[in-house]
PDB file of C-alpha atoms in Angstrom:
ATOM      1  CA  UNK A  14    -232.899 -54.778 -77.909  1.00  0.00           C
ATOM      2  CA  UNK A  15    -234.613 -56.679 -75.169  1.00  0.00           C
ATOM      3  CA  UNK A  16    -235.052 -60.558 -74.902  1.00  0.00           C
ATOM      4  CA  UNK A  17    -238.326 -60.500 -76.158  1.00  0.00           C
ATOM      5  CA  UNK A  18    -237.519 -58.720 -79.523  1.00  0.00           C
ATOM      6  CA  UNK A  19    -236.258 -62.098 -80.695  1.00  0.00           C
ATOM      7  CA  UNK A  20    -238.969 -64.400 -81.254  1.00  0.00           C
ATOM      8  CA  UNK A  21    -238.391 -68.021 -80.422  1.00  0.00           C
ATOM      9  CA  UNK A  22    -239.695 -70.224 -83.436  1.00  0.00           C
ATOM     10  CA  UNK A  23    -242.656 -71.601 -81.149  1.00  0.00           C
ATOM     11  CA  UNK A  24    -244.412 -67.859 -81.043  1.00  0.00           C
ATOM     12  CA  UNK A  25    -244.036 -66.609 -84.716  1.00  0.00           C
ATOM     13  CA  UNK A  26    -246.746 -66.317 -87.273  1.00  0.00           C
ATOM     14  CA  UNK A  27    -246.445 -68.877 -89.616  1.00  0.00           C
ATOM     15  CA  UNK A  28    -247.477 -66.703 -92.421  1.00  0.00           C
ATOM     16  CA  UNK A  29    -244.436 -64.517 -91.599  1.00  0.00           C
ATOM     17  CA  UNK A  30    -242.196 -68.014 -91.299  1.00  0.00           C
ATOM     18  CA  UNK A  31    -239.092 -68.608 -93.400  1.00  0.00           C
ATOM     19  CA  UNK A  32    -239.501 -67.943 -97.081  1.00  0.00           C
ATOM     20  CA  UNK A  33    -240.793 -64.438 -96.437  1.00  0.00           C
ATOM     21  CA  UNK A  34    -238.277 -63.224 -93.567  1.00  0.00           C
ATOM     22  CA  UNK A  35    -235.427 -64.697 -95.605  1.00  0.00           C
ATOM     23  CA  UNK A  36    -236.631 -63.324 -98.655  1.00  0.00           C
ATOM     24  CA  UNK A  37    -236.822 -59.498 -96.601  1.00  0.00           C
ATOM     25  CA  UNK A  38    -233.657 -60.042 -94.568  1.00  0.00           C
ATOM     26  CA  UNK A  39    -231.391 -60.742 -98.071  1.00  0.00           C
ATOM     27  CA  UNK A  40    -233.097 -57.392 -99.671  1.00  0.00           C
ATOM     28  CA  UNK A  41    -232.185 -55.414 -96.359  1.00  0.00           C
ATOM     29  CA  UNK A  42    -228.695 -56.493 -96.530  1.00  0.00           C
ATOM     30  CA  UNK A  43    -228.524 -56.248-100.167  1.00  0.00           C
ATOM     31  CA  UNK A  44    -229.727 -52.541 -99.439  1.00  0.00           C
ATOM     32  CA  UNK A  45    -227.165 -51.889 -96.591  1.00  0.00           C
ATOM     33  CA  UNK A  46    -224.478 -53.372 -98.621  1.00  0.00           C
ATOM     34  CA  UNK A  47    -225.211 -50.819-101.512  1.00  0.00           C
ATOM     35  CA  UNK A  48    -225.527 -47.992 -98.958  1.00  0.00           C
ATOM     36  CA  UNK A  49    -222.090 -49.143 -97.325  1.00  0.00           C
ATOM     37  CA  UNK A  50    -220.123 -49.111-100.548  1.00  0.00           C
ATOM     38  CA  UNK A  51    -221.346 -45.781-101.486  1.00  0.00           C
ATOM     39  CA  UNK A  52    -220.347 -44.300 -97.683  1.00  0.00           C
ATOM     40  CA  UNK A  53    -216.857 -46.114 -98.380  1.00  0.00           C
ATOM     41  CA  UNK A  54    -216.496 -44.055-101.561  1.00  0.00           C
ATOM     42  CA  UNK A  55    -217.717 -40.604 -99.893  1.00  0.00           C
ATOM     43  CA  UNK A  56    -215.151 -41.571 -96.993  1.00  0.00           C
ATOM     44  CA  UNK A  57    -212.398 -42.135 -99.339  1.00  0.00           C
ATOM     45  CA  UNK A  58    -212.756 -39.315-102.036  1.00  0.00           C
ATOM     46  CA  UNK A  59    -214.738 -36.715 -99.927  1.00  0.00           C
ATOM     47  CA  UNK A  60    -213.460 -37.047 -96.238  1.00  0.00           C
ATOM     48  CA  UNK A  61    -216.946 -37.591 -95.152  1.00  0.00           C
ATOM     49  CA  UNK A  62    -219.497 -39.674 -93.830  1.00  0.00           C
ATOM     50  CA  UNK A  63    -222.951 -40.307 -94.904  1.00  0.00           C
ATOM     51  CA  UNK A  64    -224.398 -39.547 -91.489  1.00  0.00           C
ATOM     52  CA  UNK A  65    -222.063 -36.117 -91.969  1.00  0.00           C
ATOM     53  CA  UNK A  66    -223.585 -35.260 -95.379  1.00  0.00           C
ATOM     54  CA  UNK A  67    -227.189 -36.006 -93.895  1.00  0.00           C
ATOM     55  CA  UNK A  68    -226.452 -33.776 -90.855  1.00  0.00           C
ATOM     56  CA  UNK A  69    -225.287 -30.900 -93.270  1.00  0.00           C
ATOM     57  CA  UNK A  70    -228.104 -31.031 -95.457  1.00  0.00           C
ATOM     58  CA  UNK A  71    -230.567 -31.239 -92.818  1.00  0.00           C
ATOM     59  CA  UNK A  72    -228.789 -28.033 -90.943  1.00  0.00           C
ATOM     60  CA  UNK A  73    -228.973 -26.404 -94.108  1.00  0.00           C
ATOM     61  CA  UNK A  74    -233.016 -27.008 -94.899  1.00  0.00           C
ATOM     62  CA  UNK A  75    -234.006 -26.289 -91.257  1.00  0.00           C
ATOM     63  CA  UNK A  76    -230.965 -23.566 -90.721  1.00  0.00           C
ATOM     64  CA  UNK A  77    -231.160 -22.528 -88.014  1.00  0.00           C
ATOM     65  CA  UNK A  78    -231.861 -25.975 -86.022  1.00  0.00           C
ATOM     66  CA  UNK A  79    -230.728 -26.693 -82.437  1.00  0.00           C
ATOM     67  CA  UNK A  80    -228.962 -30.027 -81.574  1.00  0.00           C
ATOM     68  CA  UNK A  81    -231.868 -31.665 -80.330  1.00  0.00           C
ATOM     69  CA  UNK A  82    -233.915 -31.048 -83.282  1.00  0.00           C
ATOM     70  CA  UNK A  83    -231.198 -32.233 -85.608  1.00  0.00           C
ATOM     71  CA  UNK A  84    -230.906 -35.416 -83.440  1.00  0.00           C
ATOM     72  CA  UNK A  85    -234.457 -36.048 -83.512  1.00  0.00           C
ATOM     73  CA  UNK A  86    -234.607 -35.416 -87.516  1.00  0.00           C
ATOM     74  CA  UNK A  87    -231.784 -37.387 -88.201  1.00  0.00           C
ATOM     75  CA  UNK A  88    -232.915 -40.216 -85.961  1.00  0.00           C
ATOM     76  CA  UNK A  89    -229.338 -40.735 -84.515  1.00  0.00           C
ATOM     77  CA  UNK A  90    -228.170 -40.772 -80.802  1.00  0.00           C
ATOM     78  CA  UNK A  91    -227.648 -37.424 -79.188  1.00  0.00           C
ATOM     79  CA  UNK A  92    -224.064 -38.401 -78.458  1.00  0.00           C
ATOM     80  CA  UNK A  93    -223.386 -39.376 -82.185  1.00  0.00           C
ATOM     81  CA  UNK A  94    -225.002 -36.405 -83.500  1.00  0.00           C
ATOM     82  CA  UNK A  95    -222.686 -34.421 -80.956  1.00  0.00           C
ATOM     83  CA  UNK A  96    -219.601 -36.065 -81.970  1.00  0.00           C
ATOM     84  CA  UNK A  97    -220.542 -35.408 -85.871  1.00  0.00           C
ATOM     85  CA  UNK A  98    -221.294 -31.571 -85.043  1.00  0.00           C
ATOM     86  CA  UNK A  99    -218.097 -31.402 -83.452  1.00  0.00           C
ATOM     87  CA  UNK A 100    -216.284 -32.812 -86.429  1.00  0.00           C
ATOM     88  CA  UNK A 101    -217.978 -30.644 -88.947  1.00  0.00           C
ATOM     89  CA  UNK A 102    -217.271 -27.360 -86.685  1.00  0.00           C
ATOM     90  CA  UNK A 103    -213.579 -28.497 -86.586  1.00  0.00           C
ATOM     91  CA  UNK A 104    -213.347 -28.605 -90.451  1.00  0.00           C
ATOM     92  CA  UNK A 105    -215.629 -25.113 -90.471  1.00  0.00           C
ATOM     93  CA  UNK A 106    -218.431 -26.640 -92.264  1.00  0.00           C
ATOM     94  CA  UNK A 107    -221.240 -25.377 -89.438  1.00  0.00           C
ATOM     95  CA  UNK A 108    -220.669 -23.442 -86.510  1.00  0.00           C
ATOM     96  CA  UNK A 109    -222.872 -23.166 -83.020  1.00  0.00           C
ATOM     97  CA  UNK A 110    -224.817 -19.763 -82.749  1.00  0.00           C
ATOM     98  CA  UNK A 111    -226.321 -18.943 -79.354  1.00  0.00           C
ATOM     99  CA  UNK A 112    -229.895 -17.639 -79.919  1.00  0.00           C
ATOM    100  CA  UNK A 113    -230.660 -14.080 -79.534  1.00  0.00           C
ATOM    101  CA  UNK A 114    -234.041 -14.590 -78.058  1.00  0.00           C
ATOM    102  CA  UNK A 115    -232.701 -17.425 -75.465  1.00  0.00           C
ATOM    103  CA  UNK A 116    -229.033 -17.135 -74.671  1.00  0.00           C
ATOM    104  CA  UNK A 117    -229.054 -20.749 -73.287  1.00  0.00           C
ATOM    105  CA  UNK A 118    -230.254 -22.224 -76.678  1.00  0.00           C
ATOM    106  CA  UNK A 119    -227.770 -22.912 -79.170  1.00  0.00           C
ATOM    107  CA  UNK A 120    -228.459 -23.086 -82.799  1.00  0.00           C
ATOM    108  CA  UNK A 121    -226.594 -24.883 -85.669  1.00  0.00           C
ATOM    109  CA  UNK A 122    -225.717 -23.077 -88.844  1.00  0.00           C
ATOM    110  CA  UNK A 123    -224.077 -23.769 -91.717  1.00  0.00           C
ATOM    111  CA  UNK A 124    -220.710 -21.614 -92.692  1.00  0.00           C
ATOM    112  CA  UNK A 125    -219.811 -20.171 -96.247  1.00  0.00           C
ATOM    113  CA  UNK A 126    -217.515 -23.097 -96.588  1.00  0.00           C
ATOM    114  CA  UNK A 127    -220.310 -25.578 -95.593  1.00  0.00           C
ATOM    115  CA  UNK A 128    -222.737 -24.288 -98.079  1.00  0.00           C
ATOM    116  CA  UNK A 129    -220.240 -24.417-100.860  1.00  0.00           C
ATOM    117  CA  UNK A 130    -219.223 -27.864 -99.867  1.00  0.00           C
ATOM    118  CA  UNK A 131    -222.597 -28.943-100.083  1.00  0.00           C
ATOM    119  CA  UNK A 132    -222.837 -27.739-103.718  1.00  0.00           C
ATOM    120  CA  UNK A 133    -219.699 -29.966-104.472  1.00  0.00           C
ATOM    121  CA  UNK A 134    -220.385 -33.075-102.283  1.00  0.00           C
ATOM    122  CA  UNK A 135    -222.197 -35.981-104.155  1.00  0.00           C
ATOM    123  CA  UNK A 136    -225.684 -37.352-102.815  1.00  0.00           C
ATOM    124  CA  UNK A 137    -225.462 -39.105 -99.575  1.00  0.00           C
ATOM    125  CA  UNK A 138    -227.236 -41.902-101.786  1.00  0.00           C
ATOM    126  CA  UNK A 139    -225.529 -43.583-104.819  1.00  0.00           C
ATOM    127  CA  UNK A 140    -226.278 -42.028-108.034  1.00  0.00           C
ATOM    128  CA  UNK A 141    -227.964 -44.823-109.722  1.00  0.00           C
ATOM    129  CA  UNK A 142    -230.407 -45.315-106.704  1.00  0.00           C
ATOM    130  CA  UNK A 143    -231.586 -41.415-107.772  1.00  0.00           C
ATOM    131  CA  UNK A 144    -232.002 -42.337-111.312  1.00  0.00           C
ATOM    132  CA  UNK A 145    -233.881 -45.439-110.632  1.00  0.00           C
ATOM    133  CA  UNK A 146    -236.112 -43.312-108.324  1.00  0.00           C
ATOM    134  CA  UNK A 147    -236.752 -40.971-110.916  1.00  0.00           C
ATOM    135  CA  UNK A 148    -238.065 -43.648-113.193  1.00  0.00           C
ATOM    136  CA  UNK A 149    -241.275 -44.257-110.630  1.00  0.00           C
ATOM    137  CA  UNK A 150    -244.204 -42.246-110.802  1.00  0.00           C
ATOM    138  CA  UNK A 151    -244.835 -39.797-107.721  1.00  0.00           C
ATOM    139  CA  UNK A 152    -247.781 -42.183-106.443  1.00  0.00           C
ATOM    140  CA  UNK A 153    -244.984 -44.943-106.687  1.00  0.00           C
ATOM    141  CA  UNK A 154    -242.117 -43.120-104.580  1.00  0.00           C
ATOM    142  CA  UNK A 155    -245.025 -42.391-102.165  1.00  0.00           C
ATOM    143  CA  UNK A 156    -245.798 -45.978-101.844  1.00  0.00           C
ATOM    144  CA  UNK A 157    -241.911 -47.165-101.754  1.00  0.00           C
ATOM    145  CA  UNK A 158    -241.226 -44.158 -99.197  1.00  0.00           C
ATOM    146  CA  UNK A 159    -244.463 -45.216 -96.901  1.00  0.00           C
ATOM    147  CA  UNK A 160    -243.350 -49.215 -97.040  1.00  0.00           C
ATOM    148  CA  UNK A 161    -239.615 -48.045 -96.059  1.00  0.00           C
ATOM    149  CA  UNK A 162    -241.001 -46.089 -93.174  1.00  0.00           C
ATOM    150  CA  UNK A 163    -243.165 -49.198 -92.149  1.00  0.00           C
ATOM    151  CA  UNK A 164    -240.261 -51.553 -92.137  1.00  0.00           C
ATOM    152  CA  UNK A 165    -237.725 -48.860 -90.321  1.00  0.00           C
ATOM    153  CA  UNK A 166    -240.541 -48.519 -87.654  1.00  0.00           C
ATOM    154  CA  UNK A 167    -240.805 -52.471 -87.118  1.00  0.00           C
ATOM    155  CA  UNK A 168    -236.972 -52.260 -86.547  1.00  0.00           C
ATOM    156  CA  UNK A 169    -236.402 -49.407 -84.422  1.00  0.00           C
ATOM    157  CA  UNK A 170    -235.907 -50.386 -81.102  1.00  0.00           C
ATOM    158  CA  UNK A 171    -236.987 -47.017 -80.074  1.00  0.00           C
ATOM    159  CA  UNK A 172    -240.417 -46.829 -81.829  1.00  0.00           C
ATOM    160  CA  UNK A 173    -242.258 -49.024 -79.654  1.00  0.00           C
ATOM    161  CA  UNK A 174    -244.308 -52.453 -80.542  1.00  0.00           C
ATOM    162  CA  UNK A 175    -246.194 -50.727 -83.663  1.00  0.00           C
ATOM    163  CA  UNK A 176    -243.630 -49.475 -85.466  1.00  0.00           C
ATOM    164  CA  UNK A 177    -243.989 -45.736 -86.930  1.00  0.00           C
ATOM    165  CA  UNK A 178    -247.789 -46.547 -87.541  1.00  0.00           C
ATOM    166  CA  UNK A 179    -247.794 -44.070 -90.336  1.00  0.00           C
ATOM    167  CA  UNK A 180    -245.285 -41.494 -91.670  1.00  0.00           C
ATOM    168  CA  UNK A 181    -242.005 -40.627 -90.407  1.00  0.00           C
ATOM    169  CA  UNK A 182    -240.718 -36.819 -90.056  1.00  0.00           C
ATOM    170  CA  UNK A 183    -239.000 -36.968 -93.621  1.00  0.00           C
ATOM    171  CA  UNK A 184    -242.235 -37.801 -95.212  1.00  0.00           C
ATOM    172  CA  UNK A 185    -244.675 -35.263 -93.164  1.00  0.00           C
ATOM    173  CA  UNK A 186    -242.437 -32.464 -93.902  1.00  0.00           C
ATOM    174  CA  UNK A 187    -242.113 -33.507 -97.603  1.00  0.00           C
ATOM    175  CA  UNK A 188    -245.929 -33.733 -97.909  1.00  0.00           C
ATOM    176  CA  UNK A 189    -245.685 -37.429 -98.720  1.00  0.00           C
ATOM    177  CA  UNK A 190    -249.191 -39.598 -97.668  1.00  0.00           C
ATOM    178  CA  UNK A 191    -249.489 -43.100 -96.762  1.00  0.00           C
ATOM    179  CA  UNK A 192    -250.844 -44.944 -99.727  1.00  0.00           C
ATOM    180  CA  UNK A 193    -254.777 -44.566-100.004  1.00  0.00           C
ATOM    181  CA  UNK A 194    -256.324 -47.289 -97.830  1.00  0.00           C
ATOM    182  CA  UNK A 195    -253.347 -47.543 -95.764  1.00  0.00           C
ATOM    183  CA  UNK A 196    -253.236 -44.328 -93.797  1.00  0.00           C
ATOM    184  CA  UNK A 197    -252.103 -44.515 -90.099  1.00  0.00           C
ATOM    185  CA  UNK A 198    -255.638 -44.664 -88.710  1.00  0.00           C
ATOM    186  CA  UNK A 199    -256.307 -47.674 -90.657  1.00  0.00           C
ATOM    187  CA  UNK A 200    -253.461 -49.394 -89.433  1.00  0.00           C
ATOM    188  CA  UNK A 201    -253.871 -52.210 -87.108  1.00  0.00           C
ATOM    189  CA  UNK A 202    -251.266 -53.840 -85.095  1.00  0.00           C
ATOM    190  CA  UNK A 203    -250.543 -57.751 -85.485  1.00  0.00           C
TER     191      UNK A 203
END
């Protein structure tokens, strides 16, 4: 992050001052703690991390997928994804396969062991989270996903000043749209 990512007290918008920021910060910390706790559970009981599960699930969904495509879709750095892929390959959960059409290109594919492992492994999110989300209507889920993508964009140092300004790659792939009246073309930056 750059120094200008940390506003001084004098240049913050009073409408987003302390109560709103504190409330949002508390909620984000609560979310992070919940995911951290579940991540520790996966590590202790299944010997896998949440980023590894996410990468495995993405490879399964996109099979085959290149390392650069995987890096882009899971929004981790190339070096992090390379390390994850190395570890998953050592566990025989996925493999690197040279493309038949372009020998320079390497695709990632799940092994049979990786496919079986994905059938056994719990979700990368806690069960109570999934059960809670199932109580919402599709329209409510759509609004939640849109809002989370907006917040993620605002906090992503690589997203630029406007954040994601709309759907993230996951939402676009799954067919989710921004809530009516809040489509990306209607967005204005602060």
